[in-house]
Amino acid sequence: MSNHMKRLTSPTGWRIAKKENKFVIKTAPGPHNRNSMPMAVWLRDHMGLALNMKEVKKILKERSVILNGVPCTDPKLGIGVFDIISIPKVDKYYRILRDKKGDYVSIPISADDAKTRLCKVENKTIVKGGKIQLNLRYGANLIVDSQDYKPKDSIVIGLEGDNRFKVTDHYPFAEGSVAIIIGGSHSGKIGRISKIDTIPGSISNRVYLKDEKSGEDFDTIEEYIFVIGTTEPAVKEWGIEA
């Protein structure tokens, strides 16, 4: 299988020059889907921290780039929404989001903010010993003692030291909670959930929201919902206003 793809067919959310070169590196199978941005593209094309693939590999080989608390050494590893990228050597820290055009954007954050990550609970299972395992959207799993966490909820976890994988906050997927839209025509909007319409069968459930800024009512599919707050939106905390 090829490690590259034609730039003309690369996901539009990468925001790369389509005709500068013929090929671009593919995203390797991993925590996100194939439309996620490879680390090499982020370093070279998105941030301009490397001029070519040789420099990308050198940076990663030195373990200079930390992705969600772990050194990244694979240039093909995909990065996605709410991933935390740290470059301690130059004191740079970023949170990955998607803007209203659906493009990936890197929001500068502080070193303290880079110690935690907002995660969406994909599902939960019962593992050996009757313990509860949360399977998170970005590929990680963690064991918890509480039954409070449900699929589609959001949690805040630590990324470093003794706090790694410890839950520090919880935002339930429920009416009244505040969510950001991470896909579709409403990408980047922030709204308060007013109604969750469960549809029998294989069709995606619909979620109805009210835009926090304009007051406009809109709806989207459940898969595009990422809860970011409860009674009050944690908008400034997560850098989404950018």
Tab-separated table of N, CA and C in Angstrom, residues 171 178 228-230 232-240:
chain	number	residue	atom	x	y	z
A	171	TYR	N	-18.794	16.696	31.226
A	171	TYR	CA	-19.880	17.424	30.578
A	171	TYR	C	-20.820	16.408	29.923
A	178	VAL	N	-23.890	22.622	26.450
A	178	VAL	CA	-23.364	23.414	25.345
A	178	VAL	C	-22.388	22.566	24.538
A	228	ILE	N	-19.013	20.773	25.280
A	228	ILE	CA	-17.911	21.563	25.845
A	228	ILE	C	-18.304	22.294	27.127
A	229	GLY	N	-19.511	22.077	27.612
A	229	GLY	CA	-19.922	22.761	28.835
A	229	GLY	C	-21.293	22.299	29.282
A	230	THR	N	-21.660	22.686	30.490
A	230	THR	CA	-22.984	22.317	31.033
A	230	THR	C	-23.850	23.565	31.111
A	232	GLU	N	-22.886	26.586	31.755
A	232	GLU	CA	-22.154	27.663	31.097
A	232	GLU	C	-21.144	27.051	30.134
A	233	PRO	N	-21.022	27.619	28.922
A	233	PRO	CA	-20.042	27.069	27.971
A	233	PRO	C	-18.617	27.373	28.403
A	234	ALA	N	-17.770	26.345	28.354
A	234	ALA	CA	-16.355	26.530	28.692
A	234	ALA	C	-15.620	26.996	27.438
A	235	VAL	N	-16.163	28.025	26.795
A	235	VAL	CA	-15.644	28.452	25.492
A	235	VAL	C	-14.245	29.043	25.600
A	236	LYS	N	-14.080	30.013	26.482
A	236	LYS	CA	-12.768	30.658	26.608
A	236	LYS	C	-11.721	29.678	27.090
A	237	GLU	N	-12.136	28.777	27.977
A	237	GLU	CA	-11.194	27.796	28.519
A	237	GLU	C	-10.616	26.920	27.417
A	238	TRP	N	-11.436	26.602	26.395
A	238	TRP	CA	-10.955	25.706	25.343
A	238	TRP	C	-10.517	26.440	24.086
A	239	GLY	N	-10.486	27.773	24.127
A	239	GLY	CA	-9.923	28.524	23.001
A	239	GLY	C	-10.786	28.503	21.761
A	240	ILE	N	-12.063	28.180	21.890
A	240	ILE	CA	-12.900	27.983	20.705
A	240	ILE	C	-13.284	29.302	20.051
